[in-house]
Coordinates of C-alpha atoms and ligand atoms in Angstrom, one line a residue:
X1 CA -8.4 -24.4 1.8
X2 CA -9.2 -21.1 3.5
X3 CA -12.8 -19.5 3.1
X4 CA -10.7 -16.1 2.2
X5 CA -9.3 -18.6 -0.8
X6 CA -12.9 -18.3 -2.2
X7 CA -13.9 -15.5 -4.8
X8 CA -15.7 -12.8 -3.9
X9 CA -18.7 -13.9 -5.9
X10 CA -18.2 -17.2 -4.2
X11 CA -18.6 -15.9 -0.7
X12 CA -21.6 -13.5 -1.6
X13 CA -23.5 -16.7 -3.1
X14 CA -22.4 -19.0 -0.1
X15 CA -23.9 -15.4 1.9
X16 CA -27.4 -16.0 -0.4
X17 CA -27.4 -19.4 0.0
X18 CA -26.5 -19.2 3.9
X19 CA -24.3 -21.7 3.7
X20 CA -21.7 -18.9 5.2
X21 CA -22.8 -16.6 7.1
X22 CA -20.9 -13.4 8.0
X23 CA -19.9 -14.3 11.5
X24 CA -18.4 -17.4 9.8
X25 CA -16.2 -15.1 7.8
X26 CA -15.1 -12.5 11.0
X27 CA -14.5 -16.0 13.2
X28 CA -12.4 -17.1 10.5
X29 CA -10.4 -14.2 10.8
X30 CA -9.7 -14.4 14.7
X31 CA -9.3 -18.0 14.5
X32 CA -6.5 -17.7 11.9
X33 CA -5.1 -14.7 13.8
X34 CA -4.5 -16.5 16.7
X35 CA -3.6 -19.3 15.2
X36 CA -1.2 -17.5 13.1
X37 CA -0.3 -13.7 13.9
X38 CA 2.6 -14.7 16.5
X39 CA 4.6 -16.1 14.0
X40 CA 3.7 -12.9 11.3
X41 CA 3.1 -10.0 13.5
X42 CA 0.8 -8.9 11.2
X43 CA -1.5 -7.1 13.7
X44 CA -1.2 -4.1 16.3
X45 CA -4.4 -4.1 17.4
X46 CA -8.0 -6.0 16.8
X47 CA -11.2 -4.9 17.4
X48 CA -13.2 -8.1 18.5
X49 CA -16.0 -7.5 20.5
X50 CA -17.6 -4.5 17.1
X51 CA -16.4 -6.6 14.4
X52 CA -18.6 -9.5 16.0
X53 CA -21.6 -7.0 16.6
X54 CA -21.8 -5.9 13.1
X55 CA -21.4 -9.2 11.8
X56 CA -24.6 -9.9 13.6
X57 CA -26.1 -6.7 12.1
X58 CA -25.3 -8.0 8.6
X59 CA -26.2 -11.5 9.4
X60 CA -29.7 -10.2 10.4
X61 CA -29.6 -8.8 6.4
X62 CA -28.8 -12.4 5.0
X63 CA -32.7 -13.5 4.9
X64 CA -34.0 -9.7 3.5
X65 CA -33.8 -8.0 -0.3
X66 CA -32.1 -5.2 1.1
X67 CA -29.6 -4.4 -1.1
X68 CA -26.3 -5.8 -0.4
X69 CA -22.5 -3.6 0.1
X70 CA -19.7 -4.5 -2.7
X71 CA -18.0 -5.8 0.1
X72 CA -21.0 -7.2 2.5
X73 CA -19.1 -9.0 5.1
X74 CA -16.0 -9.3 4.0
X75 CA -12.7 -9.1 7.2
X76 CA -10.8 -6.5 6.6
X77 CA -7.6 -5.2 8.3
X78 CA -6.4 -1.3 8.5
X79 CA -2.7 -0.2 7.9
X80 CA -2.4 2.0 11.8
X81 CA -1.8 5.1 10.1
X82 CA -5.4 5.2 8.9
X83 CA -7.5 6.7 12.0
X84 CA -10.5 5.0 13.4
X85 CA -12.7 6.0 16.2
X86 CA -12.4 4.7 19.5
X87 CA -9.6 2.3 18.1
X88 CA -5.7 3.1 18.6
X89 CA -4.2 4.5 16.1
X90 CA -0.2 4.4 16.5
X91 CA 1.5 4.6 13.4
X92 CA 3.6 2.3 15.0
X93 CA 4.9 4.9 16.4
X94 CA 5.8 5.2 20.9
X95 CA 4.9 9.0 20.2
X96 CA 1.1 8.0 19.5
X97 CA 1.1 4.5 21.6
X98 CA -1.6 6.2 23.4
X99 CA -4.2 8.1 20.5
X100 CA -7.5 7.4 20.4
X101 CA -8.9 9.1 17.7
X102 CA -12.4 10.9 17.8
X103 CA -13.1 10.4 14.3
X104 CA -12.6 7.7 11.2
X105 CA -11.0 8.3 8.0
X106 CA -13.3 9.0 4.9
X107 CA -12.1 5.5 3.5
X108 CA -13.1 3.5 7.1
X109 CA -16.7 5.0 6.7
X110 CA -16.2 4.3 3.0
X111 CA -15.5 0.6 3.9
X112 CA -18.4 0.9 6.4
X113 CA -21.1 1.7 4.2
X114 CA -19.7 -0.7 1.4
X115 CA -20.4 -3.3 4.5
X116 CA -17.4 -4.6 5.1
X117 CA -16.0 -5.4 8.5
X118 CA -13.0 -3.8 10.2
X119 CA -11.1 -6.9 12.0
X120 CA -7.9 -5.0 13.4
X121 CA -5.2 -2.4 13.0
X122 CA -2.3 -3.5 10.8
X123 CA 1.9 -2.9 11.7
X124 CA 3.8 -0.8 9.7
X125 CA 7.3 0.6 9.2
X126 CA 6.7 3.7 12.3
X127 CA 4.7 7.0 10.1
X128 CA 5.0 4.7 6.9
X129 CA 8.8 5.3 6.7
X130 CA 10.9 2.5 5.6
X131 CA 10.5 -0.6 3.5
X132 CA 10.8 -3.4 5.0
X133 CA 8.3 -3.4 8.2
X134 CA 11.8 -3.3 10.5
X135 CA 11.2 -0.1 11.5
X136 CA 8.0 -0.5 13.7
X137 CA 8.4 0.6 17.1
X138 CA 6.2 -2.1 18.2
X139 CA 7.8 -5.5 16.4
X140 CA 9.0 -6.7 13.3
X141 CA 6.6 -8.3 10.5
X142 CA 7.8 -11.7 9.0
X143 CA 7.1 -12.8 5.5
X144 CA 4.4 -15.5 5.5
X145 CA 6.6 -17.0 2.4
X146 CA 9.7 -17.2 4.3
X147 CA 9.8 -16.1 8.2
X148 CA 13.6 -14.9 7.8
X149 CA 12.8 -13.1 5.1
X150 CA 10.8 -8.8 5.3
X151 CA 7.5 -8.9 3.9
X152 CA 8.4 -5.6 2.7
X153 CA 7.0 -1.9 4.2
X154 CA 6.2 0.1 4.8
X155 CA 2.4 -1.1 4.9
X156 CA 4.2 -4.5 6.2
X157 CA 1.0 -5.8 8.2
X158 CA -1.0 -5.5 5.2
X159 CA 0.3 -7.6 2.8
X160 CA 1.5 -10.2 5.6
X161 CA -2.3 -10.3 6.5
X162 CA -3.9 -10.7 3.3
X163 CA -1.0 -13.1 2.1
X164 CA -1.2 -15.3 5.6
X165 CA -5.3 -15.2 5.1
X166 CA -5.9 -13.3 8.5
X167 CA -8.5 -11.2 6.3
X168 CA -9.8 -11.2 3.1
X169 CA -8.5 -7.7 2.0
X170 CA -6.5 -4.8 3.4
X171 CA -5.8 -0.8 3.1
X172 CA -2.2 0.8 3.3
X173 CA -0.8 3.6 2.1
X174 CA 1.4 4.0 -0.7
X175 CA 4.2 7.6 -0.8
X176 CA 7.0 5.9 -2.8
X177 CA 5.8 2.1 -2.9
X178 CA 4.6 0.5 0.3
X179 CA 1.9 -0.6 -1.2
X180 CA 3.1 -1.9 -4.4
X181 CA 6.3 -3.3 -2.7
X182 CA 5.1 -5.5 -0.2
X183 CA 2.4 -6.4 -2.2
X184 CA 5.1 -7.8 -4.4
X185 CA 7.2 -9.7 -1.7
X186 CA 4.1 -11.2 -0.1
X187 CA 2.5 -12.5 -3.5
X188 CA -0.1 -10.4 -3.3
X189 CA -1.9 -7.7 -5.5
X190 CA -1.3 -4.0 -4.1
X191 CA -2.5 -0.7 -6.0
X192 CA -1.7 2.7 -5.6
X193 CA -4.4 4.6 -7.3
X194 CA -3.7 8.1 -8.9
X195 CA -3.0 10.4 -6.7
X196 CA -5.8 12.4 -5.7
X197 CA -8.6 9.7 -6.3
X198 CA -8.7 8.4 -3.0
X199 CA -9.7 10.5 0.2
X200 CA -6.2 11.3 2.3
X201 CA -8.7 12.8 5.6
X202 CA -8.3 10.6 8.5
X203 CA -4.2 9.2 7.1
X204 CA -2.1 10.5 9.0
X205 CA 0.2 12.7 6.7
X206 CA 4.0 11.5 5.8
X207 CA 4.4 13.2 2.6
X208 CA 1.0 15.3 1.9
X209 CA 2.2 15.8 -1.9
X210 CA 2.3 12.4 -2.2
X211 CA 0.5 9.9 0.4
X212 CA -2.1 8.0 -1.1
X213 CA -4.4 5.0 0.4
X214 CA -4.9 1.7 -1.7
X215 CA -6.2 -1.8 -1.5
X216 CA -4.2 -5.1 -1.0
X217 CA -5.8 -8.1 -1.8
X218 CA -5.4 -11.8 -3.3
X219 CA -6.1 -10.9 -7.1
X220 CA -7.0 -8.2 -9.6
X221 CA -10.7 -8.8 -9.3
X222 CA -11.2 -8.3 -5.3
X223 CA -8.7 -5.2 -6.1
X224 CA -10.9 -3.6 -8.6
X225 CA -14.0 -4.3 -6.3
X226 CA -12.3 -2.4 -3.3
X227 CA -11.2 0.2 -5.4
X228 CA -14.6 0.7 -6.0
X229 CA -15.5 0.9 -2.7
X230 CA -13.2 4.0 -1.3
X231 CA -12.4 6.6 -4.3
X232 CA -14.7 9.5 -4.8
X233 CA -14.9 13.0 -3.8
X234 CA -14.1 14.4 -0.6
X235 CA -14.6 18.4 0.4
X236 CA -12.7 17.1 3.6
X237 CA -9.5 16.5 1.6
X238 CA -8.4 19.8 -0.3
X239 CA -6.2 17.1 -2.5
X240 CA -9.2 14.8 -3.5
X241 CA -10.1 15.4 -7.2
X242 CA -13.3 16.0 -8.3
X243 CA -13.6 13.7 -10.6
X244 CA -17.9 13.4 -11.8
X245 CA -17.8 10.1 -13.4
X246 CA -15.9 6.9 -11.7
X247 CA -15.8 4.4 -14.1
X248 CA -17.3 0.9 -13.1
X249 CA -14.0 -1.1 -12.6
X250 CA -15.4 -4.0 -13.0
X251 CA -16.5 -3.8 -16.4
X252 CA -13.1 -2.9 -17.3
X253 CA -12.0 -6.8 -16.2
X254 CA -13.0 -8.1 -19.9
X255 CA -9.6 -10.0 -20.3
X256 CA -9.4 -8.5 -23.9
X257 CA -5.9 -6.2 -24.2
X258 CA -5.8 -7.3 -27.7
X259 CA -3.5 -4.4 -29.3
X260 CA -2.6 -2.7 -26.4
X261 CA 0.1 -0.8 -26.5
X262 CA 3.1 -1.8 -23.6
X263 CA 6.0 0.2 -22.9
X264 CA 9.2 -1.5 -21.2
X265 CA 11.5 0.8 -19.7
X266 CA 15.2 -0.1 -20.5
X267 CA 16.0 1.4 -17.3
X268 CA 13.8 -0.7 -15.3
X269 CA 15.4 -3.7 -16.6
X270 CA 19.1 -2.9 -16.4
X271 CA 21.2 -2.3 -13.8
X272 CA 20.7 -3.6 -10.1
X273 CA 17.7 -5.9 -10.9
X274 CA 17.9 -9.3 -10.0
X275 CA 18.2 -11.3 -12.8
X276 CA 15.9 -13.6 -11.4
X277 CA 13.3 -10.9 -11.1
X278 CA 14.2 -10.0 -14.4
X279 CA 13.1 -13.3 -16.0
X280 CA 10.3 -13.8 -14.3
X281 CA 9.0 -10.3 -15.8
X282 CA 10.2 -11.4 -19.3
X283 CA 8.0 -13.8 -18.6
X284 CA 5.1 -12.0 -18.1
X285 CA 5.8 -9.7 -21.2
X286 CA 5.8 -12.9 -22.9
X287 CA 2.6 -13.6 -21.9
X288 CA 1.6 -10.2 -22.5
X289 CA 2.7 -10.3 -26.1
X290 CA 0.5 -14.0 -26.3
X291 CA -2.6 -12.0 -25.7
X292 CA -2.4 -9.4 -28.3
X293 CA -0.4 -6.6 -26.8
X294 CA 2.6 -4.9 -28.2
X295 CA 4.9 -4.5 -26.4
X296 CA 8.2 -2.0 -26.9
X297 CA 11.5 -0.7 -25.6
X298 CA 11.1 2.7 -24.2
X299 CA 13.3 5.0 -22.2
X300 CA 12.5 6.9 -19.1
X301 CA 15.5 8.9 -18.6
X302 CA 15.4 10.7 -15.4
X303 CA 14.6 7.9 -13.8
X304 CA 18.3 7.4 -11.7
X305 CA 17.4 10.6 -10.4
X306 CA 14.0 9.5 -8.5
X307 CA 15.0 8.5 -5.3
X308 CA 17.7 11.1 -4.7
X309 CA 14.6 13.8 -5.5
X310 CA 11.8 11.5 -2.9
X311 CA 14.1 11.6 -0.6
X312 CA 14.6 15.2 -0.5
X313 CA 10.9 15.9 -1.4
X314 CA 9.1 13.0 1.3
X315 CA 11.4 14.2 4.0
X316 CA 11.2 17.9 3.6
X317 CA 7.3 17.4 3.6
X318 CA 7.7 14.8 6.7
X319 CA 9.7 17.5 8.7
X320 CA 6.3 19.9 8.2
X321 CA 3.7 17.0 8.8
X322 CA 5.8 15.5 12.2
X323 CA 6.2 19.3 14.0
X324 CA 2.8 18.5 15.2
X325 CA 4.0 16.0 17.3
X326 CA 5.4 18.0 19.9
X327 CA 4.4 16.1 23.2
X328 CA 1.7 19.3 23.7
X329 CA -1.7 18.4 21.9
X330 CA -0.8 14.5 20.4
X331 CA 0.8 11.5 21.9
X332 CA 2.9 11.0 24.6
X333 CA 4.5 13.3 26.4
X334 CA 8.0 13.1 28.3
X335 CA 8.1 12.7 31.7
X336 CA 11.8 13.8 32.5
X337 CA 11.1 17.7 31.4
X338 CA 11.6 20.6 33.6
X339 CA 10.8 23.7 31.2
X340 CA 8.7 23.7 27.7
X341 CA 11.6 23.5 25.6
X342 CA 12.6 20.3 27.4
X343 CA 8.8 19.1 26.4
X344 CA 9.4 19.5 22.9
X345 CA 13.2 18.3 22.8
X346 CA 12.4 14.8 25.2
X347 CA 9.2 14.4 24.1
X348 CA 10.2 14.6 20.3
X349 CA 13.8 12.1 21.2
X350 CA 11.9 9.7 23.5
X351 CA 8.8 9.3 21.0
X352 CA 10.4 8.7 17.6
X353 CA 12.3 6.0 16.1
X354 CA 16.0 7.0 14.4
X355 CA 14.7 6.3 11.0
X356 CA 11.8 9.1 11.7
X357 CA 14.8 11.3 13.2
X358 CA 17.0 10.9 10.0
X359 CA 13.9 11.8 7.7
X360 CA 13.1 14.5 9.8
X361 CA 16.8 16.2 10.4
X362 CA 17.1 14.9 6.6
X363 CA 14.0 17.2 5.8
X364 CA 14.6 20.3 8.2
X365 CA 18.4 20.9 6.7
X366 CA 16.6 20.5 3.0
X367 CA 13.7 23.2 3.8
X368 CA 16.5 25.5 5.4
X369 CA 17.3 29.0 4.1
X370 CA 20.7 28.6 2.2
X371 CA 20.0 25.2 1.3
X372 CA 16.4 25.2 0.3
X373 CA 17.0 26.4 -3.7
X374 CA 20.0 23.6 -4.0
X375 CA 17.5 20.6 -2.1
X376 CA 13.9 21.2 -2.3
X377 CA 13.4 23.5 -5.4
X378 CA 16.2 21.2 -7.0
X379 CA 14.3 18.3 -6.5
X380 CA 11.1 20.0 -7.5
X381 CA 12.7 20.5 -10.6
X382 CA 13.4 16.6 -11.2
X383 CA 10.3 15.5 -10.2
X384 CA 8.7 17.8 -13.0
X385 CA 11.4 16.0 -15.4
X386 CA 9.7 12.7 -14.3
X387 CA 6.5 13.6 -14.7
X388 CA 7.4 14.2 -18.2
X389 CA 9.1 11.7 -18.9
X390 CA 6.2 10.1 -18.3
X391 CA 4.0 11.8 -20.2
X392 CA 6.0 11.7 -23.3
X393 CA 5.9 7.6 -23.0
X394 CA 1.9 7.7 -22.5
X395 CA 1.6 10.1 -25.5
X396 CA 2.0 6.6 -27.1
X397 CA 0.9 3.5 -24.8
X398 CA -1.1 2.5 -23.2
X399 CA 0.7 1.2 -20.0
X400 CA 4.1 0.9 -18.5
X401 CA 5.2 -2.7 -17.1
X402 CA 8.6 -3.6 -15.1
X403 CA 9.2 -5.0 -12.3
X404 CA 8.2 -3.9 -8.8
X405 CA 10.9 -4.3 -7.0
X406 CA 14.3 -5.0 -7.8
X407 CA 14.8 -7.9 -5.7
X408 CA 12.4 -10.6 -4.3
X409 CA 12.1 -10.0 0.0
X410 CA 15.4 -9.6 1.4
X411 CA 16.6 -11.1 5.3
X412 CA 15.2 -9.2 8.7
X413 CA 17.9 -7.3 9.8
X414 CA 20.1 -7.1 6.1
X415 CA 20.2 -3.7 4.8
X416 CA 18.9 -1.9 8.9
X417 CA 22.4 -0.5 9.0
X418 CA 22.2 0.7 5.3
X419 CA 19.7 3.0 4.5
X420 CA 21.0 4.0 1.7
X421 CA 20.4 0.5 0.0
X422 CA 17.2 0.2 1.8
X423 CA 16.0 3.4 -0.4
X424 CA 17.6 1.7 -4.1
X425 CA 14.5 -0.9 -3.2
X426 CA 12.0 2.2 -4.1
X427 CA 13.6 2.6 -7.3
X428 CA 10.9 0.8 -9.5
X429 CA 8.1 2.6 -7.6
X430 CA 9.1 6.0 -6.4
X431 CA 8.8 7.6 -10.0
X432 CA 5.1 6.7 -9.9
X433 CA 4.4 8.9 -6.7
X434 CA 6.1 11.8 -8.0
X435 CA 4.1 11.6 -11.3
X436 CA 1.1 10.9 -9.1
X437 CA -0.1 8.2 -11.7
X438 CA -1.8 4.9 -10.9
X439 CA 0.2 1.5 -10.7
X440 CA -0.5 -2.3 -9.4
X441 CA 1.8 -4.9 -8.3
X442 CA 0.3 -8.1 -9.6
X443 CA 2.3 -12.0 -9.0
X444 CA 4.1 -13.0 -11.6
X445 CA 6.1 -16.0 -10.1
X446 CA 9.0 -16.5 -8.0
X447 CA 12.9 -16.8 -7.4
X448 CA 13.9 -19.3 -5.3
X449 CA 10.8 -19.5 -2.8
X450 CA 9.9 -15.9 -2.7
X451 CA 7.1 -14.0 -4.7
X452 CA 8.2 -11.5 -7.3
X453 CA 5.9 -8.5 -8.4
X454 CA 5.5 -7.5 -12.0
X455 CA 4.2 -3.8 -11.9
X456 CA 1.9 -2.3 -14.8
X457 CA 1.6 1.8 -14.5
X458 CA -1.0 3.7 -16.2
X459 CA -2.1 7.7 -16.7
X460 CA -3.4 9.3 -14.8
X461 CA -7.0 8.4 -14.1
X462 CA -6.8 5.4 -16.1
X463 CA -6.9 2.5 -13.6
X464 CA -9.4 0.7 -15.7
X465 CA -6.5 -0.1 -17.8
X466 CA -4.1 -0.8 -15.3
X467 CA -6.7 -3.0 -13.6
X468 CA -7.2 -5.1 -17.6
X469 CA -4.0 -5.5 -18.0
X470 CA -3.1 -7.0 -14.7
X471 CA -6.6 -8.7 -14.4
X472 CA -5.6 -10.4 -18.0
X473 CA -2.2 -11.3 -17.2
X474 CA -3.3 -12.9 -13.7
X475 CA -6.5 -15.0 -15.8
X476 CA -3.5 -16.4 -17.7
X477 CA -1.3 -17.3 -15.1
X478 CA -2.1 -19.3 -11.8
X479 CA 1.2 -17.3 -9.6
X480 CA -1.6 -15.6 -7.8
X481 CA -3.1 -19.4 -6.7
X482 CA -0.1 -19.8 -4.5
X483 CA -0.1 -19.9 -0.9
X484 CA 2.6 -19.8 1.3
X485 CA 2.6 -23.0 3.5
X486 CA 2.3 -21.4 6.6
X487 CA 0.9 -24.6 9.1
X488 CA -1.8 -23.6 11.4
Ligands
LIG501 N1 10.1 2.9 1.4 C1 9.7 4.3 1.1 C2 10.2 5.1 2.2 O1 10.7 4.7 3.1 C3 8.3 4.4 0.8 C4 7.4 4.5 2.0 C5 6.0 4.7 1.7 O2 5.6 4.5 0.5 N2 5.2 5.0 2.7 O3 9.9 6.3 2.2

């Protein structure tokens, strides 16, 4: 068994004790990186020699009263889109192979003063596009469950890590499920808290309107506890909410959802899902139902409409955010250019990947005059009708469950020549994002080998629920005990 197998608690009374200290945990973490990583590809980048020196800081803290971070020692790996001083910071991306950011994101200093320790830079699908890690610039991602098999994207690296134990917990990104979906083909827990709640400075923007940073971790518990750790205010994000009192989300673990109201989607169950996935979230309502919650057929209507309107909304917003990467002020610049023009056309060809290029071309003919009241104000439109559709099923439960994804992990290199079946796998999750609401992917068994996610959405605000529902689902079920047997 893995030390990162141990509870928090666990680990912070080992800590006490000193049976563990926290250069125990970080050499844990290398050790099974390199024992590991070149069969996962979790990682991009680590950061060695200062995740050592401040486990030597916080080791010097073991023998004092000084009062302890949420996180005190705990390894923790970064998805690369979330900048960090004097660390790379690609995206996965060959346009910013070479940034070296001056600054860290609100959530690493977050992280820092919660006293956990940053072990490395995660992969990714390249600027958080894609969902199935394939479209890194760097490498491919395998699924520590199966290594023919995606471990889902786009925060690919993430969920591999956590679910491979290279570190205890992870952050990625989440703008129409990479959080939640690779959560739910690694067997791990992934939230995407509501929009707003969670700093954005320092992520480098895909889609501003909806981007949003979240933990991935082994259960609901360690979930809540990081969540903790990085929402709050930020003046340095004009997005951040100001929201005065954060509720203690631990308090909210109290395993009691006695009553609760549950709303099944009949569209989230029908067509396209995977009967296998299908059962294993009958399952789970089952269970549900066992501890006190009611649970009832609802309908989201406009839900068929979601990923048609992300599409055109993340893209369009994509096409804004990426003109700053224009071979003049970030990344790499083209060597083969004779005029500025020629900088901005070779730089802009050469640096990104052709799913970037679609999204971007994608975007661009969406924003464009003619077009833009047809695409973009269309799809404005629909996401409204989603929101609201939302809100009419909240003016009477308490939570929405489904499935994650509609499928367990697919093969490396099935759907790369089809996009358009690559974006059905967002269907579950990208209604969430455009209704900016909060929603975890929790285990809830598996089909044929490989993990399947069972996903409970809440309002907005309210993950204290969505964190009791899941936390009382998992208590009852061991799905989120599994390992993958992945031999040292
Ligand atoms: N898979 C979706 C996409 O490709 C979601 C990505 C994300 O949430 N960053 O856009």
């Amino acid at each position: 068994m893995s030390v990162f197998d141990l509870t928090l608690q666990d680990i912070h009374s080992k800590l006490r004790n000193k049976e563990l200290t926290v250069t125990d945990l970080v050499d844990a973490s290398y050790r099974r990186i390199a024992d590991v990583d070149g069969r996962i590809g979790a990682f991009l980048a680590l950061d060695e020699e200062n995740a050592r020196r401040t486990a030597q800081q916080l080791d010097k803290q073991l023998g004092t009263d000084e009062p302890r971070g949420l996180l005190f020692g705990l390894p923790a790996g970064l998805k690369d889109n979330i900048v960090t001083a004097g660390l790379a910071t690609t995206c996965a991306s060959k346009f910013l192979s070479n940034y070296d950011p001056i600054y860290d994101a609100t959530v690493v200093r977050k992280l820092r003063d919660a006293q956990a320790v940053t072990v490395g830079k995660l992969n990714m699908d390249e600027f958080a596009m894609g969902g199935s890690g394939e479209n890194s610039a760097v490498k491919p991602t395998r699924n520590p469950w199966h290594p023919d098999h995606v471990p889902g994207g786009s925060s690919s690296g993430s969920a591999a890590a956590v679910a491979a134990g290279e570190v205890y917990f992870a952050l990625g990104s989440d703008t129409g499920g990479s959080i939640r979906q690779p959560a739910s083909y690694c067997g791990i827990v992934g939230m995407k808290p509501t929009y707003g709640l969670v700093s954005r400075f320092g992520l480098v923007a895909f889609a501003s309107s909806l981007d949003q940073i979240g933990p991935l971790t082994k259960n609901v518990e360690d979930c809540a506890y990081v969540l903790q750790s990085i929402v709050g205010h930020d003046p340095q994000d004009s997005t951040s909410l100001n929201v005065t009192d954060i509720p203690d989300y631990l308090s909210a673990l109290t395993g009691d959802i006695q009553g609760l109201r549950v709303a099944l989607p009949k569209e989230y169950m029908g067509e396209g899902i995977d009967p296998r996935v299908k059962e294993r979230v009958l399952e789970a309502i089952r269970v549900l139902e066992s501890l006190g919650a009611v649970v009832e057929e609802v309908s989201l209507p406009h839900t068929e409409y979601a990923v048609a309107a992300y599409y055109l909304l993340a893209s369009s917003e994509a096409s804004s955010n990426l003109a700053r990467y224009d071979g003049v002020r970030y990344g790499v610049r083209t060597d083969n250019a004779g005029n500025l023009l020629d900088v901005y056309r070779y730089s802009r060809s050469e640096g990104f990947g052709p799913e970037v290029k679609r999204r971007i071309m994608l975007g661009t003919y969406a924003l464009s005059s003619g077009y833009y009241d047809a695409y973009y104000l269309k799809a404005q439109k629909v996401r409204t009708l989603i929101k609201r559709d939302f809100d009419n099923v909240f003016a009477n439960y308490d939570v929405v469950v489904g499935p994650t994804a509609p499928t367990p992990a697919f093969k490396l290199g099935e759907q790369v020549g089809d996009p358009l079946t690559m974006y059905l796998n967002d269907i579950l999750t990208i209604p969430v994002n455009l209704a900016g609401i909060p929603a975890i992917s929790v285990p809830c068994g598996f089909a044929d080998g490989l993990p399947v996610g069972l996903q409970v959405i809440g309002k907005a605000l309210n993950e204290s629920t969505v964190l009791r529902v899941a936390h009382a689902f998992e208590r009852s079920t061991d799905h989120h005990k599994q390992r993958p047997q992945l031999k040292a």
